[in-house]
Coordinates of N, CA and C and ligand atoms in Angstrom, one line a residue:
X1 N -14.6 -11.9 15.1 CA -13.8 -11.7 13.8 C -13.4 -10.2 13.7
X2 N -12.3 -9.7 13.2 CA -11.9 -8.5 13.1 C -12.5 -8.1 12.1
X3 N -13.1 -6.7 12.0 CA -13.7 -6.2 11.0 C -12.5 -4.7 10.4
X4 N -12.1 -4.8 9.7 CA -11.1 -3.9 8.6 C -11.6 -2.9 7.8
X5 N -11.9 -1.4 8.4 CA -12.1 -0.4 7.5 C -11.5 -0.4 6.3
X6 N -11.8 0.3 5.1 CA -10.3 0.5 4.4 C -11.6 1.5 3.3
X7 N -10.0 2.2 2.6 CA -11.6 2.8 1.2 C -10.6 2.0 0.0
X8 N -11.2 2.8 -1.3 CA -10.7 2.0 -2.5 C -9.7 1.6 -3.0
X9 N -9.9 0.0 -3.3 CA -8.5 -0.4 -3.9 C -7.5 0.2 -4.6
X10 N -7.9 0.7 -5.4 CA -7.2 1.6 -6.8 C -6.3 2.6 -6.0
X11 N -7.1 3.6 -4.6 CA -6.1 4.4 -4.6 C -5.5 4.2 -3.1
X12 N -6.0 3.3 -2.2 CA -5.7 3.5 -0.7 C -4.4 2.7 -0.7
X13 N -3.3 3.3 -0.7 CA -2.0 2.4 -0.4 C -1.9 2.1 0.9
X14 N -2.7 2.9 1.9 CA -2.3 2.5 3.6 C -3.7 1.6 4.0
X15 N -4.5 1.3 3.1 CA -5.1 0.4 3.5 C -5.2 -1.1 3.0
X16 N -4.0 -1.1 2.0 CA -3.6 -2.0 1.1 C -2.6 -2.9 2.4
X17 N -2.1 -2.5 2.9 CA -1.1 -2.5 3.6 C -1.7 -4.3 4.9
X18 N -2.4 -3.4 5.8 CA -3.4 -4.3 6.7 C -3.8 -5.5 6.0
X19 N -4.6 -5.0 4.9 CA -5.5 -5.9 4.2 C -4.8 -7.3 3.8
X20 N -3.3 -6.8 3.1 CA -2.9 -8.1 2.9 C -1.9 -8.7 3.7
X21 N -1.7 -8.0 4.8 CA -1.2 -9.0 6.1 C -2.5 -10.2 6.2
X22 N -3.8 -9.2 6.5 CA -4.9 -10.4 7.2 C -4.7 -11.4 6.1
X23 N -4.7 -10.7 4.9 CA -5.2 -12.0 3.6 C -4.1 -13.2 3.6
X24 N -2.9 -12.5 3.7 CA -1.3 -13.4 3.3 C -1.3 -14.6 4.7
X25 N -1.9 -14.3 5.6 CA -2.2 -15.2 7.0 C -2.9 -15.7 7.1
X26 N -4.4 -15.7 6.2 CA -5.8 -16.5 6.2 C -6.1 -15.9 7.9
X27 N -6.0 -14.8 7.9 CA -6.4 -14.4 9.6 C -7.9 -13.8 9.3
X28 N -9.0 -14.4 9.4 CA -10.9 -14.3 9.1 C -10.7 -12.6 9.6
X29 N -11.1 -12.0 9.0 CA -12.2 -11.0 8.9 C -13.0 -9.8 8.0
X30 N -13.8 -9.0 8.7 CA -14.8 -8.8 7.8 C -14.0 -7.6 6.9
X31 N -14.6 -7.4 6.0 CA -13.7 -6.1 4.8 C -15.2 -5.2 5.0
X32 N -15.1 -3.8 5.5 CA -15.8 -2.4 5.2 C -15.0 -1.5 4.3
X33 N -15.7 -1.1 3.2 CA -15.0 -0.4 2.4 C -15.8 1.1 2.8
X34 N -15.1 2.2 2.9 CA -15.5 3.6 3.1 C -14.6 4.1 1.8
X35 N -16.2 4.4 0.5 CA -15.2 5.0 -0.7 C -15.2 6.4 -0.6
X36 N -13.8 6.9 -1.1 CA -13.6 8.6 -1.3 C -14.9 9.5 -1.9
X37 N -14.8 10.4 -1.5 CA -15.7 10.9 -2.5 C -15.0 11.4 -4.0
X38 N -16.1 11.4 -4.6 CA -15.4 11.9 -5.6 C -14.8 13.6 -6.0
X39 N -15.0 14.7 -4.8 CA -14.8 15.3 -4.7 C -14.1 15.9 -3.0
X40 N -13.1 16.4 -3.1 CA -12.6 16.4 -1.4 C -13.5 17.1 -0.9
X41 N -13.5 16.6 0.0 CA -14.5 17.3 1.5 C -15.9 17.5 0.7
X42 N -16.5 16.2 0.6 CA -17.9 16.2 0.2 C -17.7 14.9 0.5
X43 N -19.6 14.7 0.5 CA -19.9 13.3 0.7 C -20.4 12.7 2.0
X44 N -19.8 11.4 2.4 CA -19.6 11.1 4.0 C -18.9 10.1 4.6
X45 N -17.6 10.2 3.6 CA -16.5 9.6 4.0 C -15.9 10.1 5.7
X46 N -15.4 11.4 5.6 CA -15.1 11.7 6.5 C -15.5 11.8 8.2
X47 N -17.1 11.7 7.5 CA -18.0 11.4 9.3 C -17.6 10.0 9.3
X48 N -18.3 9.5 8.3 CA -18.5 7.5 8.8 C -17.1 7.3 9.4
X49 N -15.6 7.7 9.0 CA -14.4 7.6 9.4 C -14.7 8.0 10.7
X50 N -14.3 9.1 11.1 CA -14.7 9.8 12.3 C -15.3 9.1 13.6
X51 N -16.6 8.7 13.2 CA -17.5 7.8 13.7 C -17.0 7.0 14.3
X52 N -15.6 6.3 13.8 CA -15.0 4.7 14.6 C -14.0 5.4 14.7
X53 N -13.3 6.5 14.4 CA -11.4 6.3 14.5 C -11.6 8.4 14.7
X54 N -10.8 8.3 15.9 CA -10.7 9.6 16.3 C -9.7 10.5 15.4
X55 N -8.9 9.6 14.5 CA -7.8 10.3 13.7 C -8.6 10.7 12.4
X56 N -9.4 9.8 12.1 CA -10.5 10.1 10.8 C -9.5 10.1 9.7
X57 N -8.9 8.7 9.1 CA -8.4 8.1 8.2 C -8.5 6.4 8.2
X58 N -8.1 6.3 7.2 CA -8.2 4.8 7.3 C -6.5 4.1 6.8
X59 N -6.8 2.9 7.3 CA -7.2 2.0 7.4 C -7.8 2.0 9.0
X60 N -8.9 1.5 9.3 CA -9.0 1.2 10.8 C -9.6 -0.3 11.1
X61 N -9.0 -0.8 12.2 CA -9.4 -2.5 12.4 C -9.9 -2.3 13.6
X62 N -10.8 -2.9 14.3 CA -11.6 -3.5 15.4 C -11.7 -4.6 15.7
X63 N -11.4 -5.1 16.6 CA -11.4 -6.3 17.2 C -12.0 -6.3 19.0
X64 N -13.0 -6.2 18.9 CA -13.8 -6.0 19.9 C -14.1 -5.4 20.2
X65 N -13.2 -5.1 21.4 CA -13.5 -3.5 22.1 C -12.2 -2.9 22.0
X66 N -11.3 -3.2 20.9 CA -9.9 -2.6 20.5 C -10.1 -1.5 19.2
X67 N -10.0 -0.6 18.9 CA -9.7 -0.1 17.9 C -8.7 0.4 17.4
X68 N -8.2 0.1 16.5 CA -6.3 0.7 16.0 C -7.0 1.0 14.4
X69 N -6.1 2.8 14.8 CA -5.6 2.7 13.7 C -3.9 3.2 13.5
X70 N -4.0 3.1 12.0 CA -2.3 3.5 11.7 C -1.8 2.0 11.0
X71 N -1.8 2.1 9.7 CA -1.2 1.1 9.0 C -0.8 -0.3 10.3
X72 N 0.6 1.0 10.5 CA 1.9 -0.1 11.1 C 1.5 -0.8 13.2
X73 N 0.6 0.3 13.5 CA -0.2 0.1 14.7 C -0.7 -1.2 14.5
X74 N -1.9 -1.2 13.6 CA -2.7 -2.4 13.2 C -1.7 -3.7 13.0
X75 N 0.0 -3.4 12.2 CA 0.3 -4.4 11.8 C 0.7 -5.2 12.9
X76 N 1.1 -4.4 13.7 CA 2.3 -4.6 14.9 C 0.7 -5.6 16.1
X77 N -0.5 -4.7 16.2 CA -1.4 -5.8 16.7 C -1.4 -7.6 16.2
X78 N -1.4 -7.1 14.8 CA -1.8 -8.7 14.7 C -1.0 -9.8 14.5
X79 N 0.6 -8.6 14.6 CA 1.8 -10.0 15.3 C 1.4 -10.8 16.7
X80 N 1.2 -9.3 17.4 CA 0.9 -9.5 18.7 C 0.1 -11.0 18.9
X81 N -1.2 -10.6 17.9 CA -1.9 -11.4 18.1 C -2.2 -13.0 18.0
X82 N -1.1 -13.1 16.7 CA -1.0 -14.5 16.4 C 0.2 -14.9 16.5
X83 N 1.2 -14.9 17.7 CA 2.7 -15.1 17.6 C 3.0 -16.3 17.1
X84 N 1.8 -17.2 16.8 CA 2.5 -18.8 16.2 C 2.5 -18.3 14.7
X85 N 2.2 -17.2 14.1 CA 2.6 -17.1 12.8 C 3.6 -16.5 12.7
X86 N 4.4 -16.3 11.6 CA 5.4 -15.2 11.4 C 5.3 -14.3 10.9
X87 N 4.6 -13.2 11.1 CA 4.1 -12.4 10.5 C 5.2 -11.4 10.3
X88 N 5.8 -11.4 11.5 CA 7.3 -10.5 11.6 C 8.6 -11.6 11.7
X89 N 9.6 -11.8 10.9 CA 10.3 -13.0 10.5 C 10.7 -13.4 12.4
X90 N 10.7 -14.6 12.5 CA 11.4 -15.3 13.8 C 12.4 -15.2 14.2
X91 N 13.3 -15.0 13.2 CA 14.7 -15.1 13.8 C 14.9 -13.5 14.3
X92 N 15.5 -13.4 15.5 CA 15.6 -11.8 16.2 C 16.4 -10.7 14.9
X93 N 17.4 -11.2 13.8 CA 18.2 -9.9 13.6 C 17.4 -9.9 12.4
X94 N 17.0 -10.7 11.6 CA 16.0 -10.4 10.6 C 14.8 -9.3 11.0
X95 N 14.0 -10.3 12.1 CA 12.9 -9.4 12.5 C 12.8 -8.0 13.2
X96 N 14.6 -7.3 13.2 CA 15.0 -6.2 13.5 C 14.9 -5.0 12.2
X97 N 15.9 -6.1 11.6 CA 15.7 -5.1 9.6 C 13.9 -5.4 9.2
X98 N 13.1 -6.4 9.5 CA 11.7 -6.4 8.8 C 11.2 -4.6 9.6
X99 N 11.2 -4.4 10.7 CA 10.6 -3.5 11.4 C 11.6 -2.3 10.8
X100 N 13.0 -2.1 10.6 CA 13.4 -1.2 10.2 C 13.0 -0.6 8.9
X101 N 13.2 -1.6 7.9 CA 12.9 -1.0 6.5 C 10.8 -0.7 6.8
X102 N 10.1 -1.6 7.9 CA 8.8 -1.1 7.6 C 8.7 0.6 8.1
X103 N 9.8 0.7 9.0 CA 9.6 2.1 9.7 C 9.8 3.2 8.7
X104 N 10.9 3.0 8.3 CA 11.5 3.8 7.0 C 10.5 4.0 5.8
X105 N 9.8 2.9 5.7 CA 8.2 3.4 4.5 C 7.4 4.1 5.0
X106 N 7.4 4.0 6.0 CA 6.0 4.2 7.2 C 5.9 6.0 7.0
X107 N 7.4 6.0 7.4 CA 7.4 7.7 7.7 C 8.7 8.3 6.7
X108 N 8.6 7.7 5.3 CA 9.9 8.2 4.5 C 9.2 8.4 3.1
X109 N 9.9 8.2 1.9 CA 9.7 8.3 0.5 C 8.7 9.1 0.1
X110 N 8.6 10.6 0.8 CA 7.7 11.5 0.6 C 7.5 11.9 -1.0
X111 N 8.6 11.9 -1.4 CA 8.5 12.3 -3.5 C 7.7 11.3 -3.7
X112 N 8.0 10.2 -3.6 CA 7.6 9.3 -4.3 C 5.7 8.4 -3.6
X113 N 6.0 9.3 -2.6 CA 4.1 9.0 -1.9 C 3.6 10.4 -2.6
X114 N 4.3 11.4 -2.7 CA 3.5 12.8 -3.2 C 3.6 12.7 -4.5
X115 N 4.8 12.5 -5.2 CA 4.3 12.8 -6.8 C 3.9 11.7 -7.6
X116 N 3.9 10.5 -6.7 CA 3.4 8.7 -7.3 C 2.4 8.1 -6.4
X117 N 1.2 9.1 -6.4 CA -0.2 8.7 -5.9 C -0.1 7.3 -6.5
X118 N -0.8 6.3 -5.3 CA -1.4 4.6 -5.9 C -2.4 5.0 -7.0
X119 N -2.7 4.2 -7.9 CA -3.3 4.5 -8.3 C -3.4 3.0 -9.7
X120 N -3.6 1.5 -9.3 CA -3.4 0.7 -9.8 C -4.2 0.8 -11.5
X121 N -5.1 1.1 -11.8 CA -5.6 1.2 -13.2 C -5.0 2.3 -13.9
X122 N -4.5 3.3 -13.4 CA -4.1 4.0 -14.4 C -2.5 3.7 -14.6
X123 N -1.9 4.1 -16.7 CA -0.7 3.8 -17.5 C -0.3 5.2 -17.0
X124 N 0.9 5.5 -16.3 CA 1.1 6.8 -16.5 C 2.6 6.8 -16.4
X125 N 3.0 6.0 -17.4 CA 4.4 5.8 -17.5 C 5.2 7.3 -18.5
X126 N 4.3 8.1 -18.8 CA 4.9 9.2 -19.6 C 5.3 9.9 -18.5
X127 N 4.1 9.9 -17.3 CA 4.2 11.0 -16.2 C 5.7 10.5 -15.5
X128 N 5.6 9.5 -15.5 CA 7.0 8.6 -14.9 C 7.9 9.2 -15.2
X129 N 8.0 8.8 -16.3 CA 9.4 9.1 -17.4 C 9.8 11.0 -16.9
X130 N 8.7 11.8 -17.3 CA 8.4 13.3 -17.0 C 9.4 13.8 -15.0
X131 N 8.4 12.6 -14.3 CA 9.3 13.0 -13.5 C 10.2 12.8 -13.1
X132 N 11.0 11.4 -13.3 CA 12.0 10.9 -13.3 C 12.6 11.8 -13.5
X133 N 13.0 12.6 -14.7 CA 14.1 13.9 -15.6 C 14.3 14.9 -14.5
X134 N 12.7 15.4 -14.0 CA 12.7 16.2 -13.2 C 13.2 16.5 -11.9
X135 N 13.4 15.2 -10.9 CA 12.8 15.2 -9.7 C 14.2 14.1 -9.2
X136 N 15.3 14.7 -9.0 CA 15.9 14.6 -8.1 C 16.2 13.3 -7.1
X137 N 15.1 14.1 -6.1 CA 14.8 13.5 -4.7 C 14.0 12.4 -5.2
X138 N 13.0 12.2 -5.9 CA 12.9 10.9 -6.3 C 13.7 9.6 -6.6
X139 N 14.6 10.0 -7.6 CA 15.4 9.1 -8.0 C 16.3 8.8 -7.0
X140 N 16.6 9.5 -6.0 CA 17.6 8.4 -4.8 C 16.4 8.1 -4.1
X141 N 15.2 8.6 -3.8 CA 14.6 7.5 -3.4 C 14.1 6.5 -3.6
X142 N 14.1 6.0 -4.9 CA 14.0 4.7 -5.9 C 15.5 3.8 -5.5
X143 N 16.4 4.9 -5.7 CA 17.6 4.1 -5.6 C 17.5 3.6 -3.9
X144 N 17.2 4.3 -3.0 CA 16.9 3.8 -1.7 C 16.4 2.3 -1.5
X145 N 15.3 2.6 -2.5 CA 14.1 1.6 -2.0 C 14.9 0.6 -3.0
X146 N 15.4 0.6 -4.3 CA 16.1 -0.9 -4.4 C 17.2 -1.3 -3.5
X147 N 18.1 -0.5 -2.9 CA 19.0 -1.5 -2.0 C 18.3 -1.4 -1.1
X148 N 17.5 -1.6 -1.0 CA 16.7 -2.4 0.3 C 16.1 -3.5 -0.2
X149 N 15.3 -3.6 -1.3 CA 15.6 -4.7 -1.9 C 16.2 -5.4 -2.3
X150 N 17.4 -5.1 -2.2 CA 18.6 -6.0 -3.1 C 19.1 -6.9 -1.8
X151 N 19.0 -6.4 -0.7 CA 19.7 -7.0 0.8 C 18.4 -8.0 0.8
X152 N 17.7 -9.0 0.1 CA 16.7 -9.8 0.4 C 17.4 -11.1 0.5
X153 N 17.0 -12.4 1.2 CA 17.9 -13.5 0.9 C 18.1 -13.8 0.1
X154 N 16.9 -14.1 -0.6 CA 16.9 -14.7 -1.9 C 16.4 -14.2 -3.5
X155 N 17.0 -14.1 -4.1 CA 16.3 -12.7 -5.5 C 15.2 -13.8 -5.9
X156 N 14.8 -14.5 -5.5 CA 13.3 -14.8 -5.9 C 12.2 -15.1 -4.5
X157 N 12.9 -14.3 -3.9 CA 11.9 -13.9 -2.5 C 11.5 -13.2 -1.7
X158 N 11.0 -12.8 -0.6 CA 10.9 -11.5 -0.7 C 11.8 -11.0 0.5
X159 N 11.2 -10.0 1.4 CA 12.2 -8.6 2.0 C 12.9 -10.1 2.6
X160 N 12.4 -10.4 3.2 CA 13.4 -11.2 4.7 C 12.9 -12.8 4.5
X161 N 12.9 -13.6 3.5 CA 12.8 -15.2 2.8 C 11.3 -14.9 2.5
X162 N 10.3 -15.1 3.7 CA 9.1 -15.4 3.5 C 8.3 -14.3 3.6
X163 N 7.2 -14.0 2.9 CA 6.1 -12.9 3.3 C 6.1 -13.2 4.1
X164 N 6.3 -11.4 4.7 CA 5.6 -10.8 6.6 C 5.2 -9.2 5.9
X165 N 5.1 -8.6 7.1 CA 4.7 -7.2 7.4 C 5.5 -6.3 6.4
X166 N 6.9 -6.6 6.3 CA 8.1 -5.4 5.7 C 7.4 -5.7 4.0
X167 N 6.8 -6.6 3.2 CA 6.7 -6.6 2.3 C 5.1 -6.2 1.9
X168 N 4.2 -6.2 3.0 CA 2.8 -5.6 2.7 C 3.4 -4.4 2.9
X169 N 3.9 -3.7 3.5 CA 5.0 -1.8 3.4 C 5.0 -1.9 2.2
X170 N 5.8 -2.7 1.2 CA 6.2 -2.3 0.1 C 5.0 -2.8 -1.2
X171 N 4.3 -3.3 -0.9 CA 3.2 -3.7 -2.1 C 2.8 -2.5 -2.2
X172 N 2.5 -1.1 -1.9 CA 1.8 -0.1 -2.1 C 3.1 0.9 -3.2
X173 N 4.3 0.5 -3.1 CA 5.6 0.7 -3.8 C 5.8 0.2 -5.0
X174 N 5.7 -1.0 -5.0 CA 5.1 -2.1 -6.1 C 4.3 -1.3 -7.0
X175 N 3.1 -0.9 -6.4 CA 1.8 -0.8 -7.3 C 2.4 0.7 -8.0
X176 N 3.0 1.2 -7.4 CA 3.4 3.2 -7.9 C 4.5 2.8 -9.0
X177 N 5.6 1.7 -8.5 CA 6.3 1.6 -10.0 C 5.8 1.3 -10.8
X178 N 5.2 0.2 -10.7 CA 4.4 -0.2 -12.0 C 3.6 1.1 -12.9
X179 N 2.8 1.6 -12.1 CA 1.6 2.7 -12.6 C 2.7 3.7 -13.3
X180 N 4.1 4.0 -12.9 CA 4.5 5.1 -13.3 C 5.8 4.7 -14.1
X181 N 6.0 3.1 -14.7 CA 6.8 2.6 -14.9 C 8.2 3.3 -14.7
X182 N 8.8 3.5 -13.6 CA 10.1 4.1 -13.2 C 10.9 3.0 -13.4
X183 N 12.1 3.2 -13.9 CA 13.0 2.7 -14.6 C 13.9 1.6 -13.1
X184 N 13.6 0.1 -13.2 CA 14.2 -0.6 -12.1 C 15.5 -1.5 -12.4
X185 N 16.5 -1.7 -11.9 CA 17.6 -2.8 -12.1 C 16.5 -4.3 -12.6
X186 N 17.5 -5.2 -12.7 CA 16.7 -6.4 -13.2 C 16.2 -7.2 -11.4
X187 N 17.3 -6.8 -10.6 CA 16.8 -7.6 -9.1 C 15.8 -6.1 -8.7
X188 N 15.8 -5.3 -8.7 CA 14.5 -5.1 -8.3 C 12.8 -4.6 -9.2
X189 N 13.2 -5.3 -10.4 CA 12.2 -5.8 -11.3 C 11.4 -7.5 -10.5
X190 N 12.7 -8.5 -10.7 CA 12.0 -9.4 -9.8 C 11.8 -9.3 -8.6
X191 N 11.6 -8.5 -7.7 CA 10.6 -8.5 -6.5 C 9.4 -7.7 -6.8
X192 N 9.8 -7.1 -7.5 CA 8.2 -6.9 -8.4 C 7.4 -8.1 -8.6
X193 N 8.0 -8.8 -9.7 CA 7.2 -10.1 -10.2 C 6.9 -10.9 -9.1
X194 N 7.9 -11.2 -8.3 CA 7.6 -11.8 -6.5 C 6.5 -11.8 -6.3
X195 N 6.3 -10.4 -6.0 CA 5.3 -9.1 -5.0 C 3.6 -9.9 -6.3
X196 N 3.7 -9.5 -7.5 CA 2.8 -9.5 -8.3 C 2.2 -11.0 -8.1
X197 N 3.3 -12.0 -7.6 CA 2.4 -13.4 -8.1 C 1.7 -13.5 -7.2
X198 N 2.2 -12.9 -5.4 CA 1.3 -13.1 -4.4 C 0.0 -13.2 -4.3
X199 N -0.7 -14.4 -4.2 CA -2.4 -14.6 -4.2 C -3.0 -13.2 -3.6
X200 N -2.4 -13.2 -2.7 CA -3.5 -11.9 -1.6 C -2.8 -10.3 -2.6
X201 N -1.8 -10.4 -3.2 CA -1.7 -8.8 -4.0 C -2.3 -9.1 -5.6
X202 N -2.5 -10.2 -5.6 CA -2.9 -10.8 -7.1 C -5.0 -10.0 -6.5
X203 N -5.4 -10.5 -5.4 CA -6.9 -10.4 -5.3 C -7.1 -9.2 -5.2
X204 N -5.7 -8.3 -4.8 CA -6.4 -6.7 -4.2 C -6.3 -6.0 -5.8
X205 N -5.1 -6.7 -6.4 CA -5.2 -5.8 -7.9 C -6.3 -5.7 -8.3
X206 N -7.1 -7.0 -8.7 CA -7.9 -8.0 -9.2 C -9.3 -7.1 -9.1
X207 N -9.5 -6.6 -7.7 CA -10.7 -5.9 -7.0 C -10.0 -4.2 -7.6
X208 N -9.1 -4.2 -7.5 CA -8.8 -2.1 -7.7 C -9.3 -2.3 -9.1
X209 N -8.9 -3.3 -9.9 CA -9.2 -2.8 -11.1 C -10.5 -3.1 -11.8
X210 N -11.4 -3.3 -10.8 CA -12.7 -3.9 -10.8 C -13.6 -2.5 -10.4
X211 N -13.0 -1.5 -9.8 CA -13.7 -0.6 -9.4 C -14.2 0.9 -10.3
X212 N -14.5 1.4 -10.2 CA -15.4 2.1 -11.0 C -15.3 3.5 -10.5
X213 N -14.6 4.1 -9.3 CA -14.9 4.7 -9.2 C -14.0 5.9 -9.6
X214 N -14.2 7.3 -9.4 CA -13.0 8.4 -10.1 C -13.2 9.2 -8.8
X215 N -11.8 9.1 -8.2 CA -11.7 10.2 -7.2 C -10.6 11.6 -7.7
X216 N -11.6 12.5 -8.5 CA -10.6 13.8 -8.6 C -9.8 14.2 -7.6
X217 N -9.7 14.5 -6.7 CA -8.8 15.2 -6.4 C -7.3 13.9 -5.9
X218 N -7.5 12.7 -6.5 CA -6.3 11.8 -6.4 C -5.8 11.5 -7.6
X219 N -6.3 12.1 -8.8 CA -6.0 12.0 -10.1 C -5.5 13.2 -11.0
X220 N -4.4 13.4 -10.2 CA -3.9 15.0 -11.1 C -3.2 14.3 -12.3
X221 N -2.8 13.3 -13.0 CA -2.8 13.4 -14.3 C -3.4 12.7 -15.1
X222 N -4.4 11.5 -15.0 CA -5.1 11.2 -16.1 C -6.4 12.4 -16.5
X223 N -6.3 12.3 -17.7 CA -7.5 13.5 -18.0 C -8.8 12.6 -17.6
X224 N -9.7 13.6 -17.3 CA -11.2 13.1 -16.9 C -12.6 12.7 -17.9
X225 N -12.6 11.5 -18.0 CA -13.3 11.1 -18.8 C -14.3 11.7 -19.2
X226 N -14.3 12.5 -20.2 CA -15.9 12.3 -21.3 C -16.7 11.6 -21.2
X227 N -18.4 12.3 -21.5 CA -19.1 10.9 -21.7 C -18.8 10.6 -23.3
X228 N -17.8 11.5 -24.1 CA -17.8 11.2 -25.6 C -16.3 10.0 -25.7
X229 N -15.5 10.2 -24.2 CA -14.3 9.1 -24.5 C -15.2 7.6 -24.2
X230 N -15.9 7.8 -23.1 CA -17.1 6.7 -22.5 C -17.4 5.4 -23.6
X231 N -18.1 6.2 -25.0 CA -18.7 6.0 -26.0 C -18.4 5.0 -26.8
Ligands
GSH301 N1 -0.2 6.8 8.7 C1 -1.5 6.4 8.4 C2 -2.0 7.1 7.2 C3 -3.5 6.9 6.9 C4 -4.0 7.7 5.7 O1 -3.4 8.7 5.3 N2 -5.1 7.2 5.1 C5 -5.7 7.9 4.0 C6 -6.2 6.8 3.0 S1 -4.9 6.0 2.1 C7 -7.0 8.6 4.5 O2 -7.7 8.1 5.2 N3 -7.2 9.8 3.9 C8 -8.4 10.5 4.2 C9 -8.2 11.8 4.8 O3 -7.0 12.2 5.1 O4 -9.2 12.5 4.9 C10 -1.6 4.9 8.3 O5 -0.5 4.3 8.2 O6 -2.6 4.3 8.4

């Protein structure tokens, strides 16, 4: 069975990624959580990482005597692996654009990974709004990221008809609009709702917002709880 590093729901968008390939597939394996510390470079997040994956980040998956990491590494293994699914759509020019727009997340929308940390429990729709006014380079990259949405077959489905790989890329996109309510057209509001009804992004919410934990240095704008807000 493949065993799946990953650290916490709430803030790991690149391990969000893997997780609900395996889940959206029913492909068995075991879940290791490695949580943040709550302070950077403390703790023993970064050995235990270390320990299995020479890049010392996560997501990392195992499958025997295989170790991958790298989101899209991992994703691209377990097409490999199960080619009677479609993990990556079947038909050749679809499954050209699925790998394009995943490449384009993979290694693009730097505003919007830098100033719209995941972060599924927190409302920070003021901070939204804030940078929205501000920030430029964001807003065409929103605008980016809906016409790539908008080119889906069907407006009540997802990147390329059916969940694959190009749409676990964007569930970590999903989760940052929402958190920072950035202002979307109505078609790419519904691939939001799409994205949201998914059983396997429905379980990972379900679990982030189950968690408990506060990692400062991933939380530059909610203020830090009191034990007098606690109360
Ligand atoms: N490109 C990598 C990025 C992996 C990554 O940055 N992972 C973060 C967690 S979301 C991490 O492990 N950060 C810990 C660190 O950099 O020390 C991927 O696609 O897997």
């Amino acid at each position: 069975m493949y065993q799946l590093y990953i650290a916490n729901k709430n803030y790991s968008s690149w391990s969000m990624r893997p997780w609900l390939v395996l889940k959206a597939f029913d492909l068995p394996f075991k879940e290791i959580m490695l949580p943040f510390p709550a302070e950077r470079n403390t703790g023993t997040f970064k050995q235990d990482v270390l320990a299995i994956n020479p890049n010392g980040k996560v997501p990392v998956l195992i499958d025997q005597d295989v170790v991958l990491w790298d989101s899209l590494a991992i994703c691209e293994y377990l097409a490999e692996q199960h080619p009677q699914q479609a993990l990556w759509p079947t038909e050749r020019k679809l499954r050209a654009h699925a790998r394009c727009i995943s490449a384009e997340m993979h290694s693009g929308f730097t505003h919007l990974r830098s100033d719209c940390g995941m972060n599924i429990q927190a409302n920070l729709s003021e901070v939204g709004q804030r940078l929205w006014q501000q920030n430029a380079q964001l807003r065409q990259e929103v605008e980016r990221i809906e016409s790539i949405w908008a080119q889906r077959p069907h407006a009540q489905g997802f990147l390329c008809g059916a969940f694959c790989i190009a749409d676990a890329f964007y569930a970590p996109v999903v989760m940052r609009l929402l958190s920072y309510g950035l202002p979307l057209s109505a078609s790419a509001q519904q691939y939001v709702e799409t994205m949201r009804q998914h059983a396997a992004v429905q379980q990972w919410m379900d679990a982030a917002l189950q968690e408990q934990a506060w990692v400062n240095y991933l939380e530059p704008y909610r203020p830090v709880k009191t034990p007098k807000d606690q109360s």
